[in-house]
């Protein structure tokens, strides 16, 4: 039997043995992910086709924009260049958006059962990986169509996916905690991600950013993720070391800030839900 309590309202403590606690956490996480994935497209006419459509529509819009504005693409076909950036970016924006209301959406569970609240934003991020995999299928098809050469650099993909998930979770868990008390944070999320898009090399390459501004620009942790995906998938090279290094550092910093804040706020969730 699980013995659980809230210490000073801020920290959930489970005194079960470590292995049992981890096992129960991942069992709950798995159940929530399956629920989120299966319920997401319920009563939708297009169903999981939405997972394909969102990045594809954005790719078409960016290609139309390129007809009016000269946007470089590092010598790659722009349609492939933009889509390779949109796949990880769409995951990030959707995961962050799903995290925001993840606590309020599970209010009845949280009010009745003592469990680690982190599992809800983590489930929201994990469920979005399904959409990422679906949109990745289109990218693989495009790589075959354009006869893209691949190499052992593909071994970097798991690292990049973990980093991409870490960035989304570090931002999403903070929004989930703050959004439980003030919905303004949830409403502001689409504007935040839209603005963030233009500060990330999704529709243009990192090489087009002025050298003088690049050191500040790379503090954005999604820069290393996007450039890493393009290098590994389209250029058959390892991710750029400087951009990837800054992404890892900034993700660790954000997580070191957002997780304790969430843990502190989580003690009051049951009171405001």
Coordinates of C-alpha atoms in Angstrom, one line a residue:
X1 CA 0.0 0.0 0.0
X2 CA 1.3 3.4 -0.9
X3 CA 1.9 5.8 2.0
X4 CA 1.9 9.3 0.6
X5 CA 1.6 12.8 2.1
X6 CA 2.1 16.5 1.3
X7 CA 5.0 18.1 3.2
X8 CA 4.4 21.8 3.8
X9 CA 2.0 21.7 0.9
X10 CA 4.9 22.0 -1.6
X11 CA 6.4 18.5 -1.9
X12 CA 4.7 15.2 -2.6
X13 CA 6.4 12.4 -0.7
X14 CA 5.9 8.7 -1.4
X15 CA 7.6 6.5 1.2
X16 CA 7.2 3.3 -0.9
X17 CA 10.5 1.5 -2.0
X18 CA 12.3 3.3 -4.8
X19 CA 11.8 0.6 -7.5
X20 CA 8.1 0.3 -6.7
X21 CA 7.6 4.0 -6.8
X22 CA 9.3 4.3 -10.2
X23 CA 7.3 1.3 -11.5
X24 CA 4.0 2.9 -10.4
X25 CA 5.0 6.3 -11.8
X26 CA 5.7 4.8 -15.3
X27 CA 2.6 2.7 -15.2
X28 CA 0.5 5.8 -14.5
X29 CA 2.5 7.7 -17.2
X30 CA 1.8 5.0 -19.7
X31 CA -1.9 5.0 -19.0
X32 CA -2.2 8.8 -19.3
X33 CA -0.2 8.8 -22.6
X34 CA -2.5 6.2 -24.1
X35 CA -5.6 8.1 -22.9
X36 CA -4.3 11.4 -24.3
X37 CA -3.4 9.9 -27.7
X38 CA -6.6 7.9 -28.1
X39 CA -8.9 10.8 -27.0
X40 CA -7.1 13.5 -28.9
X41 CA -8.6 12.7 -32.3
X42 CA -11.9 11.3 -31.0
X43 CA -14.9 12.8 -32.8
X44 CA -12.5 14.4 -35.4
X45 CA -13.4 13.9 -39.1
X46 CA -9.8 13.9 -40.2
X47 CA -8.5 12.0 -37.1
X48 CA -4.8 11.5 -36.9
X49 CA -4.4 13.2 -40.3
X50 CA -4.1 16.4 -38.2
X51 CA -0.7 15.2 -37.1
X52 CA 0.4 15.3 -40.8
X53 CA -1.5 18.4 -41.8
X54 CA -0.2 21.0 -39.4
X55 CA 3.5 20.9 -40.4
X56 CA 2.6 20.3 -44.1
X57 CA 0.3 23.4 -44.2
X58 CA 2.9 25.5 -42.5
X59 CA 5.5 24.2 -45.0
X60 CA 3.3 25.3 -47.9
X61 CA 2.8 28.7 -46.4
X62 CA 6.5 29.2 -45.9
X63 CA 7.1 28.2 -49.5
X64 CA 4.6 30.7 -50.7
X65 CA 6.3 33.3 -48.6
X66 CA 9.6 32.4 -50.2
X67 CA 8.1 33.3 -53.5
X68 CA 8.0 37.0 -52.3
X69 CA 11.0 37.1 -50.0
X70 CA 14.4 35.6 -50.8
X71 CA 15.0 33.2 -47.9
X72 CA 18.3 31.2 -48.0
X73 CA 18.2 27.4 -47.4
X74 CA 21.9 26.4 -47.2
X75 CA 21.7 25.0 -50.7
X76 CA 18.9 22.5 -49.9
X77 CA 15.5 22.4 -51.6
X78 CA 13.5 24.9 -49.5
X79 CA 10.5 22.6 -49.2
X80 CA 12.7 20.0 -47.6
X81 CA 14.7 22.5 -45.6
X82 CA 11.6 24.1 -44.1
X83 CA 9.8 20.8 -43.3
X84 CA 12.9 19.4 -41.6
X85 CA 12.7 22.3 -39.2
X86 CA 8.9 22.3 -38.8
X87 CA 8.7 18.7 -37.6
X88 CA 10.7 19.3 -34.3
X89 CA 9.2 22.8 -34.0
X90 CA 5.6 21.6 -34.3
X91 CA 6.3 19.0 -31.6
X92 CA 7.7 21.7 -29.3
X93 CA 4.8 24.2 -29.8
X94 CA 2.1 21.4 -29.5
X95 CA 3.8 19.9 -26.4
X96 CA 4.0 23.2 -24.6
X97 CA 0.4 24.0 -25.5
X98 CA -0.7 20.6 -24.2
X99 CA 1.2 21.1 -20.9
X100 CA -0.5 24.3 -20.0
X101 CA -4.0 22.9 -19.1
X102 CA -2.7 19.5 -18.1
X103 CA -3.3 20.1 -14.4
X104 CA -6.7 21.7 -14.7
X105 CA -7.8 19.0 -17.1
X106 CA -7.1 16.4 -14.4
X107 CA -8.5 18.4 -11.5
X108 CA -10.8 15.6 -10.3
X109 CA -7.9 13.1 -10.1
X110 CA -5.6 15.6 -8.3
X111 CA -8.2 16.5 -5.7
X112 CA -8.9 12.9 -4.8
X113 CA -5.5 11.1 -5.1
X114 CA -2.0 12.0 -3.8
X115 CA 0.3 11.4 -6.7
X116 CA 3.3 13.2 -8.3
X117 CA 1.8 16.0 -10.3
X118 CA 4.7 16.1 -12.7
X119 CA 3.2 13.0 -14.4
X120 CA 0.5 15.2 -16.1
X121 CA 2.7 17.6 -18.0
X122 CA 5.1 14.8 -18.7
X123 CA 2.3 12.7 -20.2
X124 CA 1.2 15.7 -22.3
X125 CA 4.7 16.0 -23.7
X126 CA 5.1 12.2 -24.2
X127 CA 1.7 11.9 -26.0
X128 CA 2.8 14.6 -28.5
X129 CA 5.7 12.4 -29.5
X130 CA 3.1 10.4 -31.4
X131 CA 2.3 13.3 -33.6
X132 CA 6.1 13.9 -34.0
X133 CA 6.5 10.3 -35.3
X134 CA 3.5 10.7 -37.7
X135 CA 4.9 13.9 -39.2
X136 CA 8.3 12.3 -39.3
X137 CA 7.0 9.7 -41.8
X138 CA 6.3 12.5 -44.3
X139 CA 9.8 13.7 -43.8
X140 CA 11.3 10.3 -44.5
X141 CA 9.2 10.2 -47.7
X142 CA 10.5 13.6 -48.8
X143 CA 14.1 12.5 -48.1
X144 CA 13.6 9.5 -50.3
X145 CA 12.0 11.6 -53.0
X146 CA 14.9 14.1 -53.0
X147 CA 17.4 11.2 -52.7
X148 CA 19.0 12.6 -49.5
X149 CA 22.3 10.8 -48.6
X150 CA 22.2 9.5 -45.0
X151 CA 25.1 8.5 -42.8
X152 CA 26.0 7.3 -39.3
X153 CA 25.2 10.9 -38.2
X154 CA 21.6 9.5 -37.8
X155 CA 22.9 8.0 -34.5
X156 CA 22.5 11.5 -33.1
X157 CA 18.7 11.4 -33.6
X158 CA 17.9 9.8 -30.1
X159 CA 20.0 12.5 -28.5
X160 CA 18.2 15.3 -30.3
X161 CA 14.8 13.8 -29.6
X162 CA 15.6 13.6 -25.8
X163 CA 16.9 17.2 -25.9
X164 CA 13.8 18.4 -27.8
X165 CA 11.6 16.6 -25.3
X166 CA 13.6 18.2 -22.4
X167 CA 13.2 21.7 -23.8
X168 CA 9.4 21.2 -24.2
X169 CA 9.0 19.7 -20.7
X170 CA 11.1 22.5 -19.0
X171 CA 8.9 25.2 -20.6
X172 CA 5.6 23.2 -20.3
X173 CA 5.9 22.3 -16.7
X174 CA 6.4 25.9 -15.7
X175 CA 3.3 26.9 -17.8
X176 CA 1.3 24.1 -16.2
X177 CA 2.1 25.3 -12.7
X178 CA 1.5 29.0 -13.4
X179 CA -1.5 28.3 -15.6
X180 CA -3.3 26.5 -12.8
X181 CA -3.4 29.7 -10.8
X182 CA -3.7 32.2 -13.7
X183 CA -5.2 31.1 -17.0
X184 CA -3.6 34.1 -18.6
X185 CA -0.4 32.0 -18.9
X186 CA -2.3 29.4 -20.9
X187 CA -4.0 32.0 -23.1
X188 CA -0.6 33.6 -23.8
X189 CA 1.0 30.3 -24.8
X190 CA 0.1 30.5 -28.6
X191 CA 1.5 34.1 -28.8
X192 CA 4.6 33.0 -26.9
X193 CA 5.3 30.1 -29.3
X194 CA 4.5 32.2 -32.4
X195 CA 7.0 34.8 -31.3
X196 CA 9.5 32.1 -30.4
X197 CA 9.2 30.6 -33.9
X198 CA 10.6 33.8 -35.5
X199 CA 13.5 33.7 -33.0
X200 CA 14.3 30.1 -34.1
X201 CA 15.9 29.0 -37.4
X202 CA 12.9 27.2 -38.7
X203 CA 12.1 29.1 -41.9
X204 CA 15.7 30.5 -42.3
X205 CA 19.1 28.9 -41.6
X206 CA 21.4 29.8 -38.6
X207 CA 24.0 31.0 -41.1
X208 CA 21.7 34.0 -42.0
X209 CA 21.9 35.3 -38.5
X210 CA 24.5 38.1 -38.2
X211 CA 27.7 36.8 -36.6
X212 CA 27.6 39.6 -33.9
X213 CA 24.2 38.5 -32.7
X214 CA 24.7 34.7 -33.0
X215 CA 26.1 34.2 -29.4
X216 CA 22.9 35.7 -27.9
X217 CA 20.7 34.0 -30.5
X218 CA 22.0 30.5 -29.6
X219 CA 20.8 31.0 -26.0
X220 CA 17.5 29.9 -27.5
X221 CA 17.6 26.1 -26.8
X222 CA 15.6 25.3 -29.9
X223 CA 18.4 26.6 -32.1
X224 CA 20.6 23.6 -31.4
X225 CA 17.6 21.2 -31.8
X226 CA 16.5 22.6 -35.2
X227 CA 20.0 22.9 -36.6
X228 CA 20.9 19.5 -35.2
X229 CA 18.0 17.8 -37.0
X230 CA 18.9 19.5 -40.3
X231 CA 22.5 18.5 -40.0
X232 CA 21.8 14.9 -39.1
X233 CA 19.0 14.3 -41.6
X234 CA 19.8 16.5 -44.6
X235 CA 23.6 17.2 -44.4
X236 CA 24.8 13.8 -43.1
X237 CA 26.9 15.6 -40.5
X238 CA 26.9 15.8 -36.7
X239 CA 24.9 18.7 -35.0
X240 CA 26.9 22.0 -34.7
X241 CA 28.8 21.6 -31.4
X242 CA 28.3 25.2 -30.2
X243 CA 24.6 25.4 -30.8
X244 CA 24.0 21.9 -29.4
X245 CA 26.1 22.7 -26.3
X246 CA 24.2 25.9 -25.6
X247 CA 20.9 24.0 -26.0
X248 CA 21.9 21.4 -23.4
X249 CA 23.1 24.1 -21.0
X250 CA 20.0 26.3 -21.4
X251 CA 17.7 23.3 -21.1
X252 CA 19.4 22.3 -17.8
X253 CA 19.1 25.9 -16.5
X254 CA 15.4 26.1 -17.5
X255 CA 14.7 22.8 -15.9
X256 CA 16.5 23.8 -12.7
X257 CA 14.2 26.8 -12.5
X258 CA 10.9 25.5 -13.7
X259 CA 10.8 22.1 -11.9
X260 CA 11.3 23.5 -8.3
X261 CA 8.7 26.3 -9.1
X262 CA 6.2 23.6 -10.2
X263 CA 6.9 21.5 -7.1
X264 CA 6.3 24.4 -4.8
X265 CA 3.1 25.4 -6.6
X266 CA 1.8 21.8 -6.8
X267 CA 1.1 21.8 -3.1
X268 CA -1.7 24.3 -3.6
X269 CA -3.2 22.8 -6.7
X270 CA -6.0 21.0 -4.8
X271 CA -7.0 24.3 -3.2
X272 CA -7.5 26.2 -6.4
X273 CA -8.9 23.5 -8.7

